[in-house]
């Protein structure tokens, strides 16, 4: 879309030029008609002299001269206006490009912020669910404890009620017992009275009938007393039983009451209830905080959604689409890191050195970058120094490598100039000077042990290989300052392969250990105290962990890495990383990987592609906006030669 007309589309100036030409033609026609009319008048009147004819011709010539000047002025004004329009169009195009870039950058930031908010929301939701689950468990436990306490109280109350019931029965029996005792006493008094009356009777003959009557009364009293005695005996038995029951119940009540007051289990139950009540209160407060946090995150999500909608409206207004593709420009505020598995020596570099091509992308920027390698190379420091001195990578600032980082951890130790080999001093060792073809050897006269020493051109020790019965079993690797870097133990079945490797800090503490199995490698990193810090089932997992936890820990870091890197997919899917991932795509053959990179929910916003062919292939698949930079836009890159790679594993040379 163009705001103003340009040189190629001079619509407005063309119309103006055409109107000027028409004006010129009309002026010429009008002049001719005027001259003709004048001549006609001259011929018809026949009253003017020849001098007047000359004067009229001069006036016509002066009019034609004024028209020419007006035309020239109009053309100059038109050219000036065209230049102004061209300048405005150029400014408009520049501003439009900057607007597109700003809108896309703003959308990238919104996507990153939205992804972060969504992650926080998911974490907060999971935390809230976990807290609610804990709250439910605490509440259920508290309810169970309260039910147990209530059950104990109910049992104690039941015992008390039973005791009260039996106490009432006992009191009733005791009242009946008292009544029976009174009745027996009354009968006894009657019996004594009758016996006394019989004893005091003087005239037995007269009183015989009376005595018989009284004896019959006494017999009846005795029978009634016997019945009362039986009743009294039964009442005493019932009273004794009730008293026993009451005593037992009272003892149970006292025991239950004592347990409720002094029993440690009951005390613990009550204490647990109090603790659970406090925990439930705290958990309820935590749930309230979680709800507030979720509410804030929902508000942020709503604000971001509204911002996305507003940004989409702007993109539709200015570009008639919400899909905008722009060139990826390096941000001087970010820390860029370029991944390469290794650095090749200068003699092995070819004309299509990829690092140099990427380095050229930084020519028009104020940005530098660091090189990150993961392979172990004892000469890496020397190669990097050569790169810097020769200006191979003009914008590279520093070199990052996990093995160099291990060496930097112990630089407090002074560098040693002499090497003490771990040889048994009791044996007689003989040294054989080496030649250009053969390394220096140390042989034992009393055994079949042989040690060979290899040196660099500056006579610094490169490696020491230990043989037993002509079989290589160990190799020690040193840097150019005679500091031990690593020890490698050979596979007893195949001396060309390693069984294990140990990497050291300059203070000789173990930093890393690798153990090689037929189908995998186990890597263990250790601290100064020789405690295993982390263990990994592959070298790629170790490098990924080191990148995230040690090398690139800031959100301002940007890692430029090829999609063929062995741990690229892990980095792409790892939500723990803070740094930005900038893929370098050299091929779109892996459709699933490309789809994961350009998906709507992908964390990737910026991409580098190797050439225009890959660029077009990516554009055909792309369905969202993105920053894309072509490393070789001309597409004239020669076919890639097979590159020599320094492999991570240090291969032991074959004997002989």
XYZ file of C-alpha atoms in Angstrom:
656
model
C 0.000 0.000 0.000
C 1.370 3.387 -0.974
C 0.381 6.671 0.536
C 1.583 8.944 -2.243
C 2.375 8.652 -5.957
C 5.942 7.894 -6.983
C 8.085 8.146 -10.069
C 6.715 4.966 -11.572
C 3.121 5.867 -10.848
C 2.975 9.609 -11.454
C -0.786 9.759 -11.588
C -1.221 13.203 -10.139
C 1.753 14.821 -11.979
C 0.675 13.136 -15.235
C -2.715 14.738 -14.996
C -1.132 18.029 -14.205
C 1.292 17.700 -17.118
C -1.573 16.774 -19.417
C -3.569 19.786 -18.224
C -0.563 22.002 -18.826
C -0.198 20.647 -22.362
C -3.908 21.079 -22.939
C -3.636 24.576 -21.565
C -0.750 25.246 -23.885
C -2.716 23.889 -26.838
C -5.771 25.890 -25.869
C -3.678 28.992 -25.449
C -2.131 28.434 -28.884
C -5.557 27.823 -30.373
C -6.931 30.843 -28.621
C -4.005 32.903 -29.886
C -4.544 31.701 -33.433
C -8.223 32.375 -33.187
C -7.528 35.772 -31.728
C -5.007 36.538 -34.438
C -7.423 35.352 -37.100
C -10.172 37.396 -35.587
C -7.880 40.373 -35.478
C -6.872 39.901 -39.037
C -10.504 39.556 -39.989
C -11.272 42.785 -38.291
C -8.333 44.393 -40.010
C -9.481 43.180 -43.417
C -13.077 44.065 -42.841
C -12.507 47.545 -41.511
C -9.699 48.424 -43.908
C -9.125 51.546 -41.770
C -5.846 50.544 -39.933
C -2.452 51.276 -41.317
C 0.459 48.840 -41.804
C 2.176 50.083 -38.584
C -0.761 48.931 -36.576
C -0.346 45.403 -38.088
C 3.253 45.223 -36.855
C 2.196 46.316 -33.380
C -0.433 43.560 -33.238
C 2.160 40.925 -34.248
C 4.466 42.089 -31.445
C 1.683 41.736 -28.888
C 0.964 38.169 -30.087
C 4.669 37.257 -29.818
C 4.808 38.669 -26.294
C 1.770 36.550 -25.312
C 3.423 33.390 -26.711
C 6.608 34.169 -24.710
C 4.562 34.491 -21.479
C 2.954 31.103 -22.139
C 6.365 29.459 -22.555
C 7.568 30.938 -19.290
C 4.403 29.769 -17.525
C 4.873 26.270 -18.927
C 8.480 26.125 -17.761
C 7.462 27.311 -14.308
C 4.676 24.728 -14.149
C 7.077 21.943 -15.129
C 9.564 23.005 -12.457
C 6.826 23.096 -9.829
C 5.623 19.698 -10.947
C 9.135 18.239 -10.664
C 9.534 19.708 -7.192
C 6.236 18.236 -6.116
C 7.239 14.860 -7.565
C 10.453 14.966 -5.555
C 8.486 15.823 -2.419
C 6.070 12.974 -3.114
C 8.980 10.559 -3.619
C 10.516 11.675 -0.332
C 7.194 11.267 1.438
C 6.754 7.814 -0.108
C 10.230 6.818 1.048
C 9.525 8.117 4.553
C 6.175 6.358 4.498
C 7.762 3.062 3.465
C 10.391 3.375 6.194
C 7.796 4.256 8.810
C 5.558 1.420 7.615
C 8.419 -1.056 7.921
C 9.253 0.209 11.400
C 5.588 0.013 12.350
C 5.402 -3.572 11.100
C 8.503 -4.461 13.073
C 7.215 -2.736 16.202
C 3.815 -4.388 15.959
C 5.407 -7.789 15.483
C 7.843 -7.195 18.353
C 4.948 -6.109 20.535
C 3.060 -9.263 19.583
C 6.120 -11.390 20.352
C 6.375 -9.790 23.778
C 2.668 -10.317 24.351
C 2.983 -13.981 23.337
C 5.944 -14.471 25.679
C 4.163 -12.698 28.508
C 0.967 -14.631 27.821
C 2.878 -17.922 27.806
C 4.494 -16.988 31.112
C 1.173 -15.955 32.654
C -0.443 -19.181 31.442
C 2.369 -21.195 33.006
C 1.997 -19.280 36.263
C -1.758 -19.804 36.113
C -1.328 -23.546 35.605
C 1.163 -23.742 38.471
C -1.127 -21.676 40.706
C -4.092 -23.871 39.767
C -2.126 -27.007 40.589
C -0.989 -25.480 43.875
C -4.541 -24.461 44.687
C -5.775 -27.988 43.914
C -3.017 -29.464 46.087
C -3.825 -27.046 48.896
C -7.518 -27.855 48.597
C -6.755 -31.571 48.671
C -4.644 -31.036 51.796
C -7.471 -28.982 53.280
C -9.912 -31.826 52.606
C -7.603 -34.389 54.187
C -7.058 -32.214 57.256
C -10.770 -31.583 57.543
C -11.570 -35.298 57.249
C -8.934 -36.145 59.842
C -10.234 -33.473 62.208
C -13.799 -34.725 61.707
C -12.684 -38.288 62.498
C -10.901 -37.152 65.661
C -13.911 -35.129 66.769
C -16.149 -38.145 66.123
C -13.826 -40.308 68.202
C -13.858 -37.794 71.043
C -17.642 -37.515 70.776
C -17.935 -41.299 70.848
C -15.803 -41.448 73.979
C -17.935 -38.763 75.625
C -21.135 -40.612 74.619
C -19.809 -43.860 76.079
C -18.888 -42.107 79.293
C -22.343 -40.483 79.454
C -23.996 -43.845 78.818
C -22.074 -45.328 81.739
C -23.116 -42.414 83.912
C -26.779 -42.820 82.937
C -26.675 -46.554 83.667
C -25.044 -45.829 87.009
C -27.765 -43.300 87.873
C -30.484 -45.799 86.896
C -29.047 -48.511 89.105
C -28.632 -45.960 91.890
C -32.327 -45.145 91.709
C -33.186 -48.860 91.790
C -30.910 -49.264 94.804
C -32.610 -46.430 96.639
C -36.037 -47.993 95.944
C -34.864 -51.379 97.242
C -33.370 -49.755 100.279
C -36.727 -48.021 100.961
C -38.554 -51.355 100.627
C -35.967 -52.952 102.880
C -36.588 -50.316 105.533
C -40.340 -50.855 105.318
C -39.944 -54.621 105.697
C -37.684 -54.103 108.685
C -40.272 -51.867 110.317
C -42.998 -54.444 109.683
C -40.851 -57.203 111.178
C -40.124 -55.049 114.162
C -43.831 -54.398 114.615
C -44.545 -58.136 114.416
C -41.765 -58.831 116.888
C -43.221 -56.283 119.276
C -46.648 -57.895 118.960
C -45.145 -61.309 119.574
C -43.335 -60.105 122.740
C -46.538 -58.495 123.938
C -48.543 -61.685 123.443
C -45.884 -63.799 125.154
C -45.813 -61.399 128.066
C -49.545 -61.520 128.373
C -49.444 -65.344 128.424
C -46.777 -65.398 131.090
C -48.704 -63.027 133.354
C -51.985 -64.915 133.112
C -52.820 -66.239 136.599
C -55.811 -68.396 136.037
C -54.751 -70.832 133.356
C -58.162 -72.429 133.108
C -59.907 -69.228 132.472
C -57.314 -67.944 130.175
C -56.682 -71.089 128.140
C -58.860 -70.047 125.340
C -57.316 -66.627 125.393
C -53.833 -68.159 125.403
C -54.715 -70.395 122.503
C -55.969 -67.419 120.617
C -52.771 -65.550 121.384
C -50.647 -68.526 120.418
C -52.513 -68.720 117.159
C -51.804 -65.017 116.694
C -48.144 -65.646 117.527
C -48.051 -68.471 114.975
C -49.605 -66.193 112.365
C -47.097 -63.478 113.294
C -44.226 -65.941 112.973
C -45.474 -67.053 109.562
C -45.797 -63.450 108.453
C -42.380 -62.718 109.887
C -40.962 -65.678 108.010
C -42.359 -64.274 104.784
C -40.975 -60.856 105.623
C -37.647 -62.493 106.430
C -37.564 -64.139 103.032
C -38.524 -60.867 101.415
C -35.828 -59.114 103.422
C -33.267 -61.714 102.340
C -34.221 -61.183 98.668
C -34.071 -57.438 99.121
C -30.655 -57.705 100.704
C -29.458 -59.833 97.804
C -30.856 -57.341 95.259
C -29.346 -54.459 97.197
C -25.973 -56.200 97.242
C -26.161 -56.857 93.466
C -27.205 -53.294 92.708
C -24.459 -51.991 94.935
C -21.917 -54.167 93.115
C -23.200 -52.962 89.736
C -23.150 -49.377 90.926
C -19.615 -49.773 92.222
C -18.501 -51.196 88.877
C -20.255 -48.443 86.948
C -18.844 -45.793 89.221
C -15.414 -47.268 88.718
C -15.912 -47.195 84.918
C -17.199 -43.643 85.119
C -14.212 -42.651 87.240
C -11.908 -44.453 84.834
C -13.498 -42.812 81.773
C -13.438 -39.435 83.510
C -9.821 -39.950 84.482
C -8.970 -40.935 80.892
C -10.741 -37.889 79.583
C -8.779 -35.719 81.987
C -5.405 -37.440 82.284
C -5.137 -40.095 79.561
C -2.322 -39.101 77.189
C -4.153 -40.562 74.231
C -7.167 -38.352 74.881
C -4.851 -35.397 75.470
C -3.058 -36.167 72.218
C -6.372 -36.422 70.412
C -7.435 -33.045 71.711
C -4.033 -31.595 70.881
C -4.234 -33.035 67.383
C -7.669 -31.495 67.001
C -6.269 -28.128 68.072
C -3.331 -28.483 65.688
C -5.624 -29.547 62.863
C -7.918 -26.626 63.612
C -4.947 -24.259 63.329
C -3.751 -25.971 60.166
C -7.234 -25.794 58.682
C -7.354 -22.101 59.469
C -3.948 -21.592 57.844
C -4.973 -23.739 54.898
C -8.161 -21.744 54.517
C -6.085 -18.564 54.485
C -3.763 -20.180 51.903
C -6.745 -21.080 49.737
C -7.906 -17.483 49.959
C -4.457 -16.335 48.856
C -4.510 -18.889 46.047
C -7.897 -17.613 44.930
C -6.599 -14.037 45.009
C -3.534 -15.064 42.993
C -5.672 -16.930 40.481
C -7.935 -13.906 40.262
C -4.961 -11.639 39.554
C -3.669 -14.053 36.925
C -7.126 -14.215 35.344
C -7.150 -10.426 35.230
C -3.716 -10.463 33.597
C -4.933 -13.037 31.087
C -7.945 -10.869 30.313
C -5.731 -7.790 29.906
C -3.386 -9.722 27.614
C -6.330 -11.055 25.619
C -7.641 -7.519 25.218
C -4.165 -6.352 24.179
C -4.026 -9.148 21.606
C -7.402 -8.076 20.223
C -6.329 -4.421 20.031
C -3.057 -5.391 18.364
C -4.922 -7.590 15.875
C -7.200 -4.648 15.034
C -4.179 -2.423 14.402
C -2.528 -5.045 12.204
C -5.734 -5.457 10.219
C -6.054 -1.672 9.866
C -2.500 -1.079 8.670
C -1.720 -4.342 6.867
C -5.134 -5.957 6.206
C -3.951 -9.091 8.027
C -3.013 -10.361 11.454
C -0.150 -12.373 9.966
C 2.984 -10.262 9.594
C 6.418 -11.548 8.622
C 9.405 -9.327 9.367
C 13.177 -9.589 9.263
C 14.831 -10.666 12.480
C 17.019 -7.889 13.863
C 19.444 -8.421 16.726
C 18.640 -6.527 19.893
C 21.729 -4.867 21.441
C 20.160 -5.268 24.895
C 20.248 -9.067 24.671
C 23.130 -11.476 25.221
C 23.479 -13.679 22.139
C 25.190 -17.063 22.263
C 25.939 -19.095 19.141
C 26.115 -22.864 19.576
C 28.650 -24.974 17.724
C 29.525 -28.465 18.896
C 33.224 -27.679 18.470
C 35.741 -25.245 16.965
C 37.815 -26.580 14.108
C 41.491 -25.631 13.753
C 42.230 -23.072 11.054
C 43.700 -25.702 8.743
C 40.382 -27.585 8.665
C 38.133 -24.620 7.841
C 36.604 -24.498 4.366
C 35.271 -21.623 2.296
C 31.731 -22.144 3.519
C 32.578 -21.814 7.201
C 29.090 -21.455 8.716
C 30.180 -19.545 11.827
C 31.671 -16.820 9.622
C 28.415 -16.529 7.654
C 26.433 -16.038 10.835
C 29.085 -13.619 12.083
C 28.364 -11.453 9.020
C 24.789 -10.967 10.228
C 26.182 -8.850 13.065
C 28.040 -6.466 10.716
C 25.443 -3.687 10.818
C 24.661 -4.056 14.513
C 26.182 -2.912 17.769
C 25.838 -6.408 19.146
C 28.419 -9.053 20.048
C 27.897 -12.719 20.758
C 29.614 -15.602 22.557
C 30.489 -19.006 21.143
C 29.263 -22.052 23.072
C 30.727 -25.492 22.420
C 30.061 -28.773 24.222
C 32.711 -31.168 22.913
C 35.844 -31.872 24.918
C 38.988 -30.702 23.132
C 42.280 -30.334 24.933
C 43.387 -27.704 22.381
C 40.162 -25.683 22.526
C 41.773 -22.748 24.352
C 44.585 -22.559 21.807
C 42.140 -22.730 18.866
C 40.037 -19.952 20.364
C 43.108 -17.757 20.869
C 43.989 -18.310 17.196
C 40.455 -17.342 16.163
C 40.736 -14.102 18.097
C 44.221 -13.210 16.911
C 43.371 -13.947 13.260
C 40.020 -12.118 13.389
C 38.111 -15.180 12.148
C 34.944 -14.175 14.014
C 34.954 -10.385 14.220
C 31.935 -10.047 16.498
C 32.588 -12.998 18.830
C 33.409 -11.960 22.377
C 33.954 -15.018 24.575
C 34.032 -18.826 24.525
C 31.802 -21.015 26.721
C 32.387 -24.736 27.283
C 31.468 -27.053 30.193
C 34.945 -28.548 30.360
C 36.602 -25.129 30.327
C 34.187 -24.115 33.081
C 35.397 -27.065 35.150
C 38.962 -25.885 34.715
C 38.034 -22.336 35.721
C 36.568 -23.601 39.006
C 40.002 -24.320 40.489
C 42.280 -21.687 39.012
C 43.375 -20.682 42.526
C 45.904 -23.502 42.345
C 49.276 -22.553 40.837
C 50.164 -24.154 37.523
C 52.627 -26.976 37.833
C 55.625 -27.174 35.550
C 56.722 -30.723 36.344
C 54.665 -33.882 36.075
C 54.984 -36.631 38.661
C 53.836 -39.894 37.115
C 52.098 -42.456 39.357
C 54.768 -45.143 38.939
C 55.987 -47.664 41.474
C 59.386 -46.384 42.614
C 60.414 -49.863 43.734
C 60.686 -50.981 40.118
C 63.603 -50.158 37.906
C 62.407 -47.821 35.135
C 64.345 -47.104 31.958
C 63.684 -44.052 29.762
C 63.970 -44.275 25.973
C 64.237 -40.984 24.135
C 61.549 -40.446 21.562
C 61.847 -39.476 17.914
C 59.619 -37.598 15.523
C 57.979 -40.871 14.565
C 58.010 -42.583 17.982
C 56.944 -41.097 21.349
C 59.124 -41.096 24.416
C 58.875 -44.386 26.379
C 59.426 -45.454 29.966
C 59.868 -49.204 30.447
C 60.029 -51.349 33.534
C 62.788 -53.953 33.654
C 61.019 -56.124 36.194
C 57.566 -56.158 34.604
C 55.751 -55.718 31.315
C 54.591 -52.168 32.055
C 55.274 -49.460 29.471
C 54.470 -45.749 29.617
C 54.589 -43.509 26.533
C 54.669 -39.712 26.650
C 53.512 -37.455 23.835
C 54.507 -33.778 23.692
C 53.406 -30.725 21.777
C 55.752 -28.732 19.623
C 56.454 -26.426 22.573
C 57.476 -29.493 24.619
C 54.443 -29.246 26.882
C 53.072 -32.642 27.813
C 50.057 -33.662 25.735
C 49.205 -37.153 27.008
C 50.569 -40.116 28.919
C 49.491 -43.636 27.922
C 49.912 -46.623 30.230
C 50.310 -50.155 28.820
C 50.239 -53.542 30.509
C 51.387 -56.534 28.463
C 51.204 -54.375 25.324
C 47.576 -53.558 26.122
C 46.602 -49.919 26.612
C 44.517 -49.560 29.771
C 44.753 -45.878 30.726
C 45.559 -42.488 29.199
C 46.075 -39.196 31.056
C 45.444 -35.946 29.141
C 47.156 -32.636 30.019
C 46.699 -29.077 28.855
C 49.454 -26.818 27.552
C 50.345 -25.781 31.132
C 50.851 -29.361 32.287
C 47.599 -29.432 34.241
C 45.829 -32.809 34.264
C 42.515 -32.487 32.433
C 41.162 -36.009 32.204
C 41.951 -39.678 32.626
C 40.496 -42.225 30.271
C 40.318 -45.959 30.952
C 40.295 -48.223 27.920
C 37.764 -50.919 27.240
C 39.581 -54.186 28.069
C 37.921 -55.864 25.073
C 38.624 -53.043 22.593
C 41.429 -50.610 23.372
C 40.207 -48.218 20.664
C 37.181 -47.366 22.808
C 36.797 -45.868 26.251
C 35.240 -47.668 29.203
C 35.148 -44.579 31.401
C 36.443 -41.029 31.604
C 37.215 -38.821 34.604
C 37.564 -35.044 34.281
C 39.364 -33.011 36.917
C 39.515 -29.501 38.247
C 42.968 -27.889 38.474
C 43.007 -28.759 42.202
C 42.767 -32.451 41.134
C 39.234 -32.881 42.497
C 36.875 -34.888 40.310
C 34.420 -32.688 38.407
C 32.788 -35.156 36.014
C 32.748 -38.871 35.336
C 31.467 -40.756 32.303
C 30.836 -44.490 32.146
C 30.257 -46.004 28.707
C 27.849 -48.896 28.216
C 27.058 -50.667 24.935
C 23.851 -48.679 24.390
C 24.178 -45.548 26.531
C 26.441 -43.324 28.602
C 26.035 -42.452 32.277
C 27.337 -39.019 33.297
C 27.827 -37.929 36.920
C 28.868 -34.465 38.047
C 30.413 -34.043 41.496
C 31.045 -31.234 43.942
C 34.278 -30.426 45.731
C 33.355 -32.813 48.553
C 33.172 -35.705 46.052
C 29.420 -35.974 46.468
C 27.444 -36.883 43.372
C 25.439 -33.797 42.507
C 23.595 -34.925 39.383
C 23.402 -38.067 37.261
C 22.378 -38.258 33.597
C 21.646 -41.137 31.241
C 23.179 -39.422 28.192
C 25.669 -36.719 27.289
C 22.900 -34.698 25.626
C 20.967 -34.605 28.903
C 24.084 -33.423 30.719
C 24.728 -30.651 28.182
C 21.081 -29.560 28.313
C 21.217 -29.372 32.118
C 24.482 -27.425 32.035
C 23.052 -24.944 29.546
C 19.956 -24.267 31.644
C 21.498 -24.279 35.111
C 24.968 -22.826 34.519
C 25.580 -21.276 31.105
C 22.382 -19.370 30.244
C 20.375 -18.443 33.329
C 18.961 -15.038 32.355
C 15.845 -14.168 30.387
C 18.039 -11.750 28.388
C 20.082 -14.637 26.966
C 19.393 -15.811 23.411
C 20.818 -19.104 22.149
C 21.225 -19.477 18.380
C 21.333 -23.222 17.790
C 20.854 -25.512 14.819
C 17.807 -27.749 14.848
C 20.038 -30.770 14.229
C 21.696 -30.371 17.645
C 21.161 -33.565 19.712
C 19.419 -31.714 22.549
C 17.472 -29.107 20.548
C 14.109 -30.849 21.005
C 14.679 -31.115 24.749
C 15.424 -27.393 24.927
C 12.362 -26.613 22.794
C 10.061 -28.491 25.173
C 11.833 -27.595 28.427
C 9.734 -25.115 30.397
C 12.509 -24.657 32.979
C 14.788 -22.694 30.672
C 14.750 -18.922 30.991
C 16.712 -18.006 27.861
C 15.295 -17.420 24.379
C 15.753 -20.161 21.808
C 16.561 -18.975 18.253
C 16.540 -21.992 15.896
C 18.844 -22.108 12.890
C 16.931 -24.153 10.297
C 18.963 -25.710 7.492
C 16.320 -28.180 6.310
C 12.545 -28.583 6.549
C 12.631 -32.352 6.000
C 11.662 -33.070 9.617
C 8.036 -31.974 9.304
C 7.116 -32.695 12.922
C 9.984 -30.558 14.220
C 9.128 -27.672 11.896
C 5.473 -27.870 12.939
C 6.514 -27.737 16.589
C 8.629 -24.633 15.918
C 5.973 -22.670 14.010
C 2.937 -23.838 16.012
C 0.688 -21.178 17.543
C 1.657 -22.201 21.069
C 5.354 -22.498 20.234
C 7.761 -20.392 22.338
C 9.738 -19.571 19.185
C 9.305 -16.042 17.801
C 12.596 -15.556 15.943
C 14.153 -17.907 13.397
C 17.301 -18.015 11.260
C 17.206 -20.025 8.018
C 20.235 -21.096 6.023
C 19.121 -19.989 2.541
C 16.205 -18.718 0.484
C 15.040 -22.198 -0.465
C 14.502 -23.109 3.186
C 12.956 -19.670 3.690
C 10.320 -20.234 1.007
C 9.588 -23.744 2.259
C 9.067 -22.368 5.746
C 6.868 -19.538 4.474
C 4.588 -22.035 2.730
C 4.009 -23.801 6.039
C 3.869 -20.743 8.263
C 0.435 -19.749 9.497
C 1.362 -17.083 12.051
C 3.581 -14.044 12.321
C 7.306 -14.427 12.978
C 10.724 -12.790 12.588
C 12.838 -14.587 9.975
C 16.414 -13.857 8.921
C 18.059 -15.569 5.940
C 21.737 -16.324 6.515
C 22.513 -16.641 2.784
C 19.776 -14.728 0.906
C 21.531 -15.043 -2.477
C 21.194 -18.810 -2.458
C 24.627 -19.171 -4.027
C 26.081 -21.378 -1.332
C 28.145 -24.190 -2.756
C 27.260 -27.767 -1.812
C 28.362 -28.437 1.704
C 31.424 -30.557 2.099
C 31.554 -33.241 4.695
C 32.835 -31.469 7.773
C 35.374 -32.912 10.122
C 34.053 -33.044 13.641
C 35.880 -33.434 16.885
C 33.797 -35.989 18.705
C 33.085 -35.724 22.390
C 34.593 -39.112 23.157
C 38.381 -39.194 23.204
C 39.341 -42.179 21.088
C 42.392 -44.081 22.202
C 44.787 -44.861 19.352
C 45.458 -48.483 18.531
C 48.640 -50.016 19.815
C 51.357 -50.617 17.245
